Short mmCIF file of C-alpha atoms and ligand atoms in Angstrom, two decimals:
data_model
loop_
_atom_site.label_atom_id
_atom_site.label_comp_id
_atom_site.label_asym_id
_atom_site.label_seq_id
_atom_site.Cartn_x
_atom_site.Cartn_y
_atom_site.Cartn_z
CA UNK A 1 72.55 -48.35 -124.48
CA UNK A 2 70.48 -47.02 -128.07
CA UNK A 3 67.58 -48.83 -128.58
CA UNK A 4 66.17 -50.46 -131.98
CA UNK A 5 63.39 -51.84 -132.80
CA UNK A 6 63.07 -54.33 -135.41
CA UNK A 7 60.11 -55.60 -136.84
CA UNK A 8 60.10 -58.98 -138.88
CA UNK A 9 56.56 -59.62 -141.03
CA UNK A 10 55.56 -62.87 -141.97
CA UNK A 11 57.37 -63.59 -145.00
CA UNK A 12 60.36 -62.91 -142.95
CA UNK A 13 59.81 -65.42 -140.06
CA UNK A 14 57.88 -68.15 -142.94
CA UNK A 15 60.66 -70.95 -141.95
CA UNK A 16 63.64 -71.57 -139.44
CA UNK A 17 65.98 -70.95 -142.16
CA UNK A 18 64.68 -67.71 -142.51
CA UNK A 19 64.15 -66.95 -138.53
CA UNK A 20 67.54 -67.69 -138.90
CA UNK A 21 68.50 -65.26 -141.17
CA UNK A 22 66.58 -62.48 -139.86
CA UNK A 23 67.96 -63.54 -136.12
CA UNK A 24 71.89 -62.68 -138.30
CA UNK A 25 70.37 -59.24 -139.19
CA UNK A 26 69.92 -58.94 -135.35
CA UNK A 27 72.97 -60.16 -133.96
CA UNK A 28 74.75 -57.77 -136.44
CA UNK A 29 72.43 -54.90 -134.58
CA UNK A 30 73.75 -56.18 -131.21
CA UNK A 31 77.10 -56.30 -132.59
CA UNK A 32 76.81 -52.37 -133.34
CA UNK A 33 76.29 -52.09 -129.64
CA UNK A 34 72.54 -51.85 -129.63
CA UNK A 35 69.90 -53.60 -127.35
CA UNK A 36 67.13 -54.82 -129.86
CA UNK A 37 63.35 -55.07 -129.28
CA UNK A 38 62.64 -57.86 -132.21
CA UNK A 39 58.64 -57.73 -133.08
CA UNK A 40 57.68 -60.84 -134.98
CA UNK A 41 54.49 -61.48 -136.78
CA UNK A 42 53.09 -65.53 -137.39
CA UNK A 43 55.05 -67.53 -140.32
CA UNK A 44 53.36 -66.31 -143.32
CA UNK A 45 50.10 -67.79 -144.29
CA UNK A 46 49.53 -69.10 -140.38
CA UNK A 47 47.02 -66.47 -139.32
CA UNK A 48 45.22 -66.91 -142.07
CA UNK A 49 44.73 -70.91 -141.43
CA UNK A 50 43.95 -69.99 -137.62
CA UNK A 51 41.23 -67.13 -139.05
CA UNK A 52 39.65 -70.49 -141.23
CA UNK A 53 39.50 -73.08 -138.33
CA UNK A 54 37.82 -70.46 -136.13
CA UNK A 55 35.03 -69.78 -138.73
CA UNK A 56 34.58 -73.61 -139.64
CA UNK A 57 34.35 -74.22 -135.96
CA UNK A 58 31.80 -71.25 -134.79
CA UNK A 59 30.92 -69.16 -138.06
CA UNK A 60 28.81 -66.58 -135.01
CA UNK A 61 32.34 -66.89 -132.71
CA UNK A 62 32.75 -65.54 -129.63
CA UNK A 63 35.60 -62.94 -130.23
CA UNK A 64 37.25 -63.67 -127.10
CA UNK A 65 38.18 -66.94 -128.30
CA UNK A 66 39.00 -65.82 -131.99
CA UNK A 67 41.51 -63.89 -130.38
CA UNK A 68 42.57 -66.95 -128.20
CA UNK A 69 43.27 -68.72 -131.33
CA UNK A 70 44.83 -66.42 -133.82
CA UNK A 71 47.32 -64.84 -131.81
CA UNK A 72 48.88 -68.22 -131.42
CA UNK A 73 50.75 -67.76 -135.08
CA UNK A 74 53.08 -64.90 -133.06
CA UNK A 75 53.48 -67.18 -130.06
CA UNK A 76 55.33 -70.04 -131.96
CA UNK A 77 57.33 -67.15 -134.05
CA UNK A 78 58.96 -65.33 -130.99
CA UNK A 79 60.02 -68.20 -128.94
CA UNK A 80 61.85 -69.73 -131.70
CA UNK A 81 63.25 -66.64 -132.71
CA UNK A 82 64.24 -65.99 -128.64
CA UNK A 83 66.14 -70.13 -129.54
CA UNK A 84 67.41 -68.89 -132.33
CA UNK A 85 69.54 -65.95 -131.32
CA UNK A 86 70.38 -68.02 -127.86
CA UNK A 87 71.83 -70.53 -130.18
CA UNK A 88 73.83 -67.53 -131.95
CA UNK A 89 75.41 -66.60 -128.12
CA UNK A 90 73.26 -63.13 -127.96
CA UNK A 91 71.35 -63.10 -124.83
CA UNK A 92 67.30 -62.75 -125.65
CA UNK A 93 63.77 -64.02 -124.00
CA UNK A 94 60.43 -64.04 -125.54
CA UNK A 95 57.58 -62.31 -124.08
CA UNK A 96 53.60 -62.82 -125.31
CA UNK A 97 51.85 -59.68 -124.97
CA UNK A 98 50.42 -60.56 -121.57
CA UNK A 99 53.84 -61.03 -120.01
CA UNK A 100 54.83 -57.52 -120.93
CA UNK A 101 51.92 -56.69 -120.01
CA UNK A 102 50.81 -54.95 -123.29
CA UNK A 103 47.71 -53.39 -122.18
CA UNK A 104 44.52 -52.85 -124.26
CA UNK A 105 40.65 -51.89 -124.82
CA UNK A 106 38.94 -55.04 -124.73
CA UNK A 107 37.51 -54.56 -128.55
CA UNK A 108 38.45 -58.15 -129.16
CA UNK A 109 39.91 -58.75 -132.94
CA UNK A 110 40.13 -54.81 -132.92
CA UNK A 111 41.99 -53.61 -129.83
CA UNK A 112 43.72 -50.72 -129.30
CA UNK A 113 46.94 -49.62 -126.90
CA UNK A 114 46.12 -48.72 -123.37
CA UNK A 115 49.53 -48.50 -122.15
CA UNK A 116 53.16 -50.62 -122.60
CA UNK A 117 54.71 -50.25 -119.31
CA UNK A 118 58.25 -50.50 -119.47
CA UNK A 119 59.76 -52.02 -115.97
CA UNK A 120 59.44 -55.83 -116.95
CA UNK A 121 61.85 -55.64 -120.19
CA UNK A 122 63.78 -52.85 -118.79
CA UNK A 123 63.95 -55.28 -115.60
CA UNK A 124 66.04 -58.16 -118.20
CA UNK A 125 67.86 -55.51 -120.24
CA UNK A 126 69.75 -54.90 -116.59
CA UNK A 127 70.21 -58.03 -115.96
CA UNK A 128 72.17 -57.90 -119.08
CA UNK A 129 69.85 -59.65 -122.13
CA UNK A 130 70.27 -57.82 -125.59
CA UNK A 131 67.37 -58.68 -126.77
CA UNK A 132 64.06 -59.11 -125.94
CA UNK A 133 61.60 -60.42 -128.77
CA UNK A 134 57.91 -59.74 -128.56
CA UNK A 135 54.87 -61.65 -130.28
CA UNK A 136 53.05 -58.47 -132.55
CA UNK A 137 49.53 -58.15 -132.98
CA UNK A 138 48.23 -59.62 -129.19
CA UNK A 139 47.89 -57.86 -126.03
CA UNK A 140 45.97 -58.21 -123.03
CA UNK A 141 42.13 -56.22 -121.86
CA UNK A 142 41.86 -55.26 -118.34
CA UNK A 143 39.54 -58.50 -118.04
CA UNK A 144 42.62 -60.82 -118.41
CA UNK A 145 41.73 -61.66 -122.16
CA UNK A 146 43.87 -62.03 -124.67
CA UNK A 147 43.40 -59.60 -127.41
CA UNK A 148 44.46 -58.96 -130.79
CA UNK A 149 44.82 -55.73 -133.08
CA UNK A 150 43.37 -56.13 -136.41
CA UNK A 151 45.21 -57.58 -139.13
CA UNK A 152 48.47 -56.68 -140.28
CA UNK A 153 49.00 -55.47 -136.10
CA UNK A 154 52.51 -56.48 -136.05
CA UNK A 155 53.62 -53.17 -137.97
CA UNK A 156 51.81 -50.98 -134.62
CA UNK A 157 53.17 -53.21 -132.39
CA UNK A 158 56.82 -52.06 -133.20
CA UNK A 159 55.52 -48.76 -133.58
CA UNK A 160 53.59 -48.98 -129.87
CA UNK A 161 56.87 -50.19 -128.50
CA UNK A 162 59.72 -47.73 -130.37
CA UNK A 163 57.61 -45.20 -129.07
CA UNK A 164 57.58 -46.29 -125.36
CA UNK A 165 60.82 -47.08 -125.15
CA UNK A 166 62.20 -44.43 -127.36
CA UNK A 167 64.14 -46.52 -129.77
CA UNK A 168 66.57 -44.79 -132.24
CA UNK A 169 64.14 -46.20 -134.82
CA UNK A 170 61.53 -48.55 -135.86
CA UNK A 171 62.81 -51.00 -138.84
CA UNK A 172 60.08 -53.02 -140.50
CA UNK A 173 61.46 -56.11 -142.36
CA UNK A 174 59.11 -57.55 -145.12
CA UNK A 175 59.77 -58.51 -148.67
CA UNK A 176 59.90 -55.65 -150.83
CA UNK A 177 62.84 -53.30 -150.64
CA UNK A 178 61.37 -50.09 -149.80
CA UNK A 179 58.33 -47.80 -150.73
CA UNK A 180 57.95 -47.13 -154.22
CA UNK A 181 56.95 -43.75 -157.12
CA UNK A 182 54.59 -45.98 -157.41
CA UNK A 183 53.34 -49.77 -157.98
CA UNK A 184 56.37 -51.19 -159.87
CA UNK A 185 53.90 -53.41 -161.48
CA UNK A 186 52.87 -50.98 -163.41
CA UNK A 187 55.56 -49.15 -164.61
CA UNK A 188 59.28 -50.32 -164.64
CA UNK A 189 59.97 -46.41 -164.27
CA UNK A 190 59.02 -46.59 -160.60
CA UNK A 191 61.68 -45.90 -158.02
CA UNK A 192 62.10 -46.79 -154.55
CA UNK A 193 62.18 -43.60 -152.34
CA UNK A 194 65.07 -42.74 -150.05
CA UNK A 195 62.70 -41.23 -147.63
CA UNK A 196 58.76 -40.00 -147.15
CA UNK A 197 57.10 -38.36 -144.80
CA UNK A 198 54.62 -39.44 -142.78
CA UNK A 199 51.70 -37.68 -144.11
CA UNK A 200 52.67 -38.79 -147.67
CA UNK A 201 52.64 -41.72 -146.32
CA UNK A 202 49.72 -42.23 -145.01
CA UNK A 203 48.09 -41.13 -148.42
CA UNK A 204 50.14 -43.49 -150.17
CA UNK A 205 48.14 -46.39 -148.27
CA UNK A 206 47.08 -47.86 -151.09
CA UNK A 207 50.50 -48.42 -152.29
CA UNK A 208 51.88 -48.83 -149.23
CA UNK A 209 49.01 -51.15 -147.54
CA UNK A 210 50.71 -54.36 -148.41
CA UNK A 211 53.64 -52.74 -146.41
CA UNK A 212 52.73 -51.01 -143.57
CA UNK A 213 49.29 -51.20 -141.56
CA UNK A 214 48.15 -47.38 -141.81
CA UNK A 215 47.43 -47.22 -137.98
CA UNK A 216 51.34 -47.99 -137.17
CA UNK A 217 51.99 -45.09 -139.96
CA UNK A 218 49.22 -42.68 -137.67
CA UNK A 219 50.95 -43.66 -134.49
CA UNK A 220 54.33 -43.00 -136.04
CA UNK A 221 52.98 -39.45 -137.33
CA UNK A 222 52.12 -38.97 -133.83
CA UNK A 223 54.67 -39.81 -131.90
CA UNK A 224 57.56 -39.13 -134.04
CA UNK A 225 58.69 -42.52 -134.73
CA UNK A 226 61.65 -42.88 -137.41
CA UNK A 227 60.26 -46.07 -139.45
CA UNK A 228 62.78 -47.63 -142.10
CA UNK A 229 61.27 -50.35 -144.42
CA UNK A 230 63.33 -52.82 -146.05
CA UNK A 231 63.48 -56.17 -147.45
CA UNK A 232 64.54 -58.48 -145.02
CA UNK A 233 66.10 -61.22 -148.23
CA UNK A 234 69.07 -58.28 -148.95
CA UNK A 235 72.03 -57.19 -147.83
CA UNK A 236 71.40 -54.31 -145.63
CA UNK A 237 73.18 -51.78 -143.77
CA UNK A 238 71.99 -48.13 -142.45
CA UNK A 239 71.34 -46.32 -145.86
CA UNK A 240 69.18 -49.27 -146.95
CA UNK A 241 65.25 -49.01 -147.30
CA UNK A 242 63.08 -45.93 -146.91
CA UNK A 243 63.05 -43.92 -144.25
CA UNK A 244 59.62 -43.15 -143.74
CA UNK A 245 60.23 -39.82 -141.35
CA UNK A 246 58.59 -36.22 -140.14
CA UNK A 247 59.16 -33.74 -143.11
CA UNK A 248 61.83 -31.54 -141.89
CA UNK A 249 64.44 -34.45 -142.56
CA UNK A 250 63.76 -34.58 -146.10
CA UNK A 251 65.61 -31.95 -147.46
CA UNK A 252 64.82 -32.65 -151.62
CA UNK A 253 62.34 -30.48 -152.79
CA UNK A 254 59.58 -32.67 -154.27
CA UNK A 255 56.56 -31.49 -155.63
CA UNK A 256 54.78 -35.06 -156.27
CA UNK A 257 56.31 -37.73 -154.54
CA UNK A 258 54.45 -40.47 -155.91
CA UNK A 259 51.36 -41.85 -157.35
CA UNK A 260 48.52 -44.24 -156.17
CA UNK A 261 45.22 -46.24 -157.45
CA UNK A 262 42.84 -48.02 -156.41
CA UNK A 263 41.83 -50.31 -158.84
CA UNK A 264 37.94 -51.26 -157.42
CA UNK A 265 36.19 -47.94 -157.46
CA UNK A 266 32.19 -47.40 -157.93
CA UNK A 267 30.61 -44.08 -158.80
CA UNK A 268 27.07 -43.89 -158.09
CA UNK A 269 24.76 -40.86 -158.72
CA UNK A 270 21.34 -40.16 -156.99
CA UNK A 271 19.21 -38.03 -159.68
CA UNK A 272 17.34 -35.21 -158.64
CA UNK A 273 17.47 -34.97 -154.87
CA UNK A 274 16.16 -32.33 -153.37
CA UNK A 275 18.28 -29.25 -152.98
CA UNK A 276 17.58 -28.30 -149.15
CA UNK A 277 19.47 -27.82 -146.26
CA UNK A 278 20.46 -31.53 -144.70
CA UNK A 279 19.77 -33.38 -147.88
CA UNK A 280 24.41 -34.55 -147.87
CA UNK A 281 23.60 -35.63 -143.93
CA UNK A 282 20.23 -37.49 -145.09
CA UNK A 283 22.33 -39.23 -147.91
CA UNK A 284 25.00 -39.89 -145.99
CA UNK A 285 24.34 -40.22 -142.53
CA UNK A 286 22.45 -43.67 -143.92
CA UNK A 287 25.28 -44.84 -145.91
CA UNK A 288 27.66 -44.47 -142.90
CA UNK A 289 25.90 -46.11 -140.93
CA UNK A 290 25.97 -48.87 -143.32
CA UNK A 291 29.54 -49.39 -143.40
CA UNK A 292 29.90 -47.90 -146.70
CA UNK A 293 33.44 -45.93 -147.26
CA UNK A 294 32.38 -43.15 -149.15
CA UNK A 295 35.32 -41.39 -150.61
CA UNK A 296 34.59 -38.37 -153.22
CA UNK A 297 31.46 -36.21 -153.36
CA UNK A 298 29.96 -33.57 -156.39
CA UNK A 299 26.81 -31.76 -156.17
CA UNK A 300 25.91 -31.18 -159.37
CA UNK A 301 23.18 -29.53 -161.27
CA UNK A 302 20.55 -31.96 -162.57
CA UNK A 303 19.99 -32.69 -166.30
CA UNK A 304 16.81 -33.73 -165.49
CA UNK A 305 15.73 -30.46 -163.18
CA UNK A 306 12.91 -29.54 -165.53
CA UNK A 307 9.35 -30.59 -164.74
CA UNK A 308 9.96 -30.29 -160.45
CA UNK A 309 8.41 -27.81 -158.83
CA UNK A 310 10.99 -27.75 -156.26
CA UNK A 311 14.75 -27.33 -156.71
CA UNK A 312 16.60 -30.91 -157.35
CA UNK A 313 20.32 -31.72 -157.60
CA UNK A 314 22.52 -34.48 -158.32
CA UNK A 315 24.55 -35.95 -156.00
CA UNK A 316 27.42 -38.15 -157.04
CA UNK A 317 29.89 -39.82 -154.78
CA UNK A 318 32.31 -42.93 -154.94
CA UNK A 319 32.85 -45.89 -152.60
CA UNK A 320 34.75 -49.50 -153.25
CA UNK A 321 33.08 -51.94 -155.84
CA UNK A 322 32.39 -54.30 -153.18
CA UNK A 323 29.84 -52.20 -151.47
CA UNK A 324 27.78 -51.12 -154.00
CA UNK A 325 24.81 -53.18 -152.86
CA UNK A 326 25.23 -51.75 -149.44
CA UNK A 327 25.01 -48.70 -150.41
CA UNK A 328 22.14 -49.31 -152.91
CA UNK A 329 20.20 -51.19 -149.43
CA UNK A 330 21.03 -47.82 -147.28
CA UNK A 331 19.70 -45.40 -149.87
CA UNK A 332 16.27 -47.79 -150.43
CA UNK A 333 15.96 -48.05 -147.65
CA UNK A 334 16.34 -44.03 -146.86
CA UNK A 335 13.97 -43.36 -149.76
CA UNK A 336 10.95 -46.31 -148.08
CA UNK A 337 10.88 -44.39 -144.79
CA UNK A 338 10.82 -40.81 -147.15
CA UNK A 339 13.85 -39.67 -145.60
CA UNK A 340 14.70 -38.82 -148.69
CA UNK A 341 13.57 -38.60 -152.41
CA UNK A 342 14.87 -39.20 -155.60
CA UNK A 343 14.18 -40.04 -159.43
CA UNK A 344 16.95 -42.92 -159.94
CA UNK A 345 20.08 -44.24 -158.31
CA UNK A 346 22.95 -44.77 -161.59
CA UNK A 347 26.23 -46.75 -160.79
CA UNK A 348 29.21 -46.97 -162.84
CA UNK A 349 31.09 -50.29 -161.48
CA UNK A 350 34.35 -49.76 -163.94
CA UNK A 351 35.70 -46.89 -162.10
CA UNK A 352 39.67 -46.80 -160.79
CA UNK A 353 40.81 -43.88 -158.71
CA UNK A 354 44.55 -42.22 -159.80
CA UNK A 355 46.05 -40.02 -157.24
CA UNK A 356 49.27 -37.70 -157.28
CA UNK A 357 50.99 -36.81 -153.44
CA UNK A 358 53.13 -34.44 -152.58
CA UNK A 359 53.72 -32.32 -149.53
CA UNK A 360 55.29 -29.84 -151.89
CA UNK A 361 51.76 -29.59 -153.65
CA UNK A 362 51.28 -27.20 -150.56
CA UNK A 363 53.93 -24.30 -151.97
CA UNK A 364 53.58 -25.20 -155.41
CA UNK A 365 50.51 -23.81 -157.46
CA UNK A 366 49.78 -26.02 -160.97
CA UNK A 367 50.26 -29.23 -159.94
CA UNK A 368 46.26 -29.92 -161.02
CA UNK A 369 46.93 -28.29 -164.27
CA UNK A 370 49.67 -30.60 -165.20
CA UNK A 371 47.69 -33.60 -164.23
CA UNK A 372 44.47 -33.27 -166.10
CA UNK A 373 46.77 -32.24 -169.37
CA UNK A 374 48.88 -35.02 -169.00
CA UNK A 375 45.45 -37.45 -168.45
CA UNK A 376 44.23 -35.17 -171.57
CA UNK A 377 47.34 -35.95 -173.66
CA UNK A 378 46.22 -39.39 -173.28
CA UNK A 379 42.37 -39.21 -174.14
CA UNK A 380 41.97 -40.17 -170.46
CA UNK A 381 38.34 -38.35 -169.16
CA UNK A 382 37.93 -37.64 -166.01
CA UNK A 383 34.80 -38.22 -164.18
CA UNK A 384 35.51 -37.01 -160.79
CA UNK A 385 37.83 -34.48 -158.89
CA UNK A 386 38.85 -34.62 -155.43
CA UNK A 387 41.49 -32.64 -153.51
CA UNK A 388 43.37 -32.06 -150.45
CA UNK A 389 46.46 -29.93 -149.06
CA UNK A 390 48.98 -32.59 -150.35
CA UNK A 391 46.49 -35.17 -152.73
CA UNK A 392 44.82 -34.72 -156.45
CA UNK A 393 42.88 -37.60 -156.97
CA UNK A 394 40.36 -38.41 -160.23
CA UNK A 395 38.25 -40.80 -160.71
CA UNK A 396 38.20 -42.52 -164.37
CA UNK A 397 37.21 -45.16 -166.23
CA UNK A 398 39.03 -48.51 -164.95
CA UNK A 399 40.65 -49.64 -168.34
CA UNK A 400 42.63 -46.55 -168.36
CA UNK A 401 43.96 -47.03 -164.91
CA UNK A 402 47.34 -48.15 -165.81
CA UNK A 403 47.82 -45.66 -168.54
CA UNK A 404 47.21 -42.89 -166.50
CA UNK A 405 49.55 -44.03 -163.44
CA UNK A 406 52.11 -44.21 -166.21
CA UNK A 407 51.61 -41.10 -167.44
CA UNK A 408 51.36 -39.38 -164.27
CA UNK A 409 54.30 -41.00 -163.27
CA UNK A 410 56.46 -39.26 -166.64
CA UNK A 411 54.86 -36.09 -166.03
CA UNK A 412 55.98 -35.76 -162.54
CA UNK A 413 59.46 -36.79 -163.88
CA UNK A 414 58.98 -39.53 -160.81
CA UNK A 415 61.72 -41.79 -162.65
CA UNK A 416 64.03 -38.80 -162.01
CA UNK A 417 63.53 -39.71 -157.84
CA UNK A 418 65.56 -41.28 -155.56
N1 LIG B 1 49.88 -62.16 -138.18
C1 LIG B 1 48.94 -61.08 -138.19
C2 LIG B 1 48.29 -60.98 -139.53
O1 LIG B 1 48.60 -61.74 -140.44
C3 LIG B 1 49.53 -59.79 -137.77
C4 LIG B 1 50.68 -59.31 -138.63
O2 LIG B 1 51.36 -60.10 -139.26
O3 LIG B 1 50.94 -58.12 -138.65
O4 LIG B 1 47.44 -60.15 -139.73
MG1 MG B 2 52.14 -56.86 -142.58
#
């Protein structure tokens, strides 16, 4: 029989009412003739609350038993949701990850797949169950542990398993309708997409975070994994949602297919460097190592150049507000041992980062041009420039940020979509 997988976040599962309702959307799927692999996440807000008594108990905890704890929350979800669809006449059983046995590395509270070996559930779907519902986010090390996959695991879980079991598709209920032009938030203009591609998706993160985990969007890349997304509170049938799919199914010809921020952006600018070979990996080599996400990078010539005796540069890059003082530690610190040397370390805290996408960026030259007039048209300056095959992005100053997502959003006619 076809395979689906669906996928229910937390939102989805919050209450019985709603395991109820999301156990209808499954029974319909059964109806269609299709056996079902239901992935649940914890009721909303219940991982969280685990994540809290673990720290109040043992702020240093051992991660083996952090992962004891909060992969409870999917435990709870998937039997009742197994009761809940017995209780509708559709034959299902729960499974924890151990039972399956979902195999992974032992990186406790960041695990990854090993292997999801098929004969258990394969085993029941002979003996005539429908439906076999899985807890999302656990899985077991080759010790025996429990394990769990970072948060927001659920979404790779589904992923993990319409891959091994090669399932029509991978539907991820949650609570928004589909993936969006952009942030509807900030523009009423934005429209939800009838379908993406992966790699626009995956640059789309930051819009599409709160949706899907951006590992279960890799893993989907990579295996070819149809994902729909859509709102589990609607009325659905096959053409709802977005289908979120490899690019030879979209047929449209898009240039931009949507736009994305990131609200919390830092610039910070180390004056007059030295210009020699290894200075970037003497920068940054230090500020990896600290954990610090560094995103865009200029080498500029210094303003202040005159007066060394040696050539100096400036070196600008950008990382997230909130690790600004990391960085400022790593390059300190780098400048004590005289790793490296430099006349003064600025930081701009108000930056935001706007970004156009578009696998058709790759045929279509001017798709720059039109951003920086449009941002020009609106007295927006830009501080910073960063690009890739399918991604513009520009750093500016934080109080324009929802000015120039609008903007962007008209001048890529993005209301014109769907
Ligand atoms: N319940 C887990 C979390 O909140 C996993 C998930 O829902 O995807 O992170
Ligand atoms: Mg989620």
């Amino acid at each position: 029989m076809p395979l689906l997988v669906m996928k229910f976040g937390g939102t989805s599962v919050a209450d019985l009412e709603r395991i109820r309702n999301a156990a209808q959307k499954v029974r319909a799927e059964v109806a269609r003739g299709y056996d079902v692999i239901v992935i649940v996440s914890a009721m909303s807000g219940k991982t969280n609350e685990l994540v809290g008594w673990v720290n109040e108990t043992s702020p240093l905890y051992d991660a083996r038993e952090y992962d004891a704890v909060v992969s409870s929350g999917e435990n709870v979800t998937a039997g009742l949701m197994a009761l809940t669809l017995q209780e509708m006449d559709v034959p299902a059983r729960s499974w924890q990850g151990w039972q399956v046995p979902i195999q992974t590395t032992s990186a406790h509270g960041a695990a990854r797949f090993v292997d999801i070996p098929r004969a258990n559930l394969d085993a029941k779907f002979a003996e005539g169950f429908r439906v076999a519902v899985i807890a999302g986010f656990q899985g077991v090390s080759a010790e025996g542990r429990i394990t769990t996959l970072g948060r927001g695991g659920s979404d790779t879980t589904a992923v993990a398993f319409a891959a091994a079991f090669g399932a029509e598709r991978c539907d991820i209920y949650t609570d928004v309708d589909g993936i969006y032009t952009t942030d509807p938030r900030i523009t009423s203009k934005a429209r939800k997409l009838d379908r993406i591609s992966f790699e626009e998706m995956l640059e789309l993160a930051s819009l599409g975070a709160k949706v899907l985990q951006t590992r279960s969007v890799e893993l989907a890349m990579r295996y070819k994994v149809r994902l729909r997304v859509l709102s589990s509170f609607d009325e659905t049938d096959e053409m709802s949602g977005t289908l979120v799919c490899d690019e030879d199914e979209i047929m449209e010809s898009r240039v931009v297919s949507g736009v994305a921020y990131s609200r919390e952006e830092a610039k910070l600018t180390l004056v007059t460097v030295e210009d020699r070979p290894g200075i970037a990996a003497a920068i940054f080599g230090p500020l990896a190592e600290a954990g610090v996400n560094v995103d865009m990078i200029v080498q500029n010539i210094s303003e202040k150049a005159q007066g060394h005796d040696r050539p100096v540069t400036d070196m600008t890059f950008s990382c997230p507000v909130e690790q600004v003082a990391r960085a400022r530690k790593a390059l300190e610190a780098a400048r004590d041992t005289g790793a490296i040397r430099y006349d003064g370390l600025e930081v701009d805290e108000d930056a935001a980062k706007v970004s156009v996408v578009g696998i058709g960026m790759r045929s279509h030259a001017g798709v720059a041009a039109r951003m920086f007039s449009a941002l020009a048209e609106e007295g927006v300056n830009i501080k910073v420039i960063a690009t890739s095959e399918i991604k513009i992005s520009v750093l500016i100053d934080r109080k324009y940020m929802e000015l120039a997502v609008q903007a962007l959003h008209d001048a890529f006619d993005l209301d014109k979509t769907g």
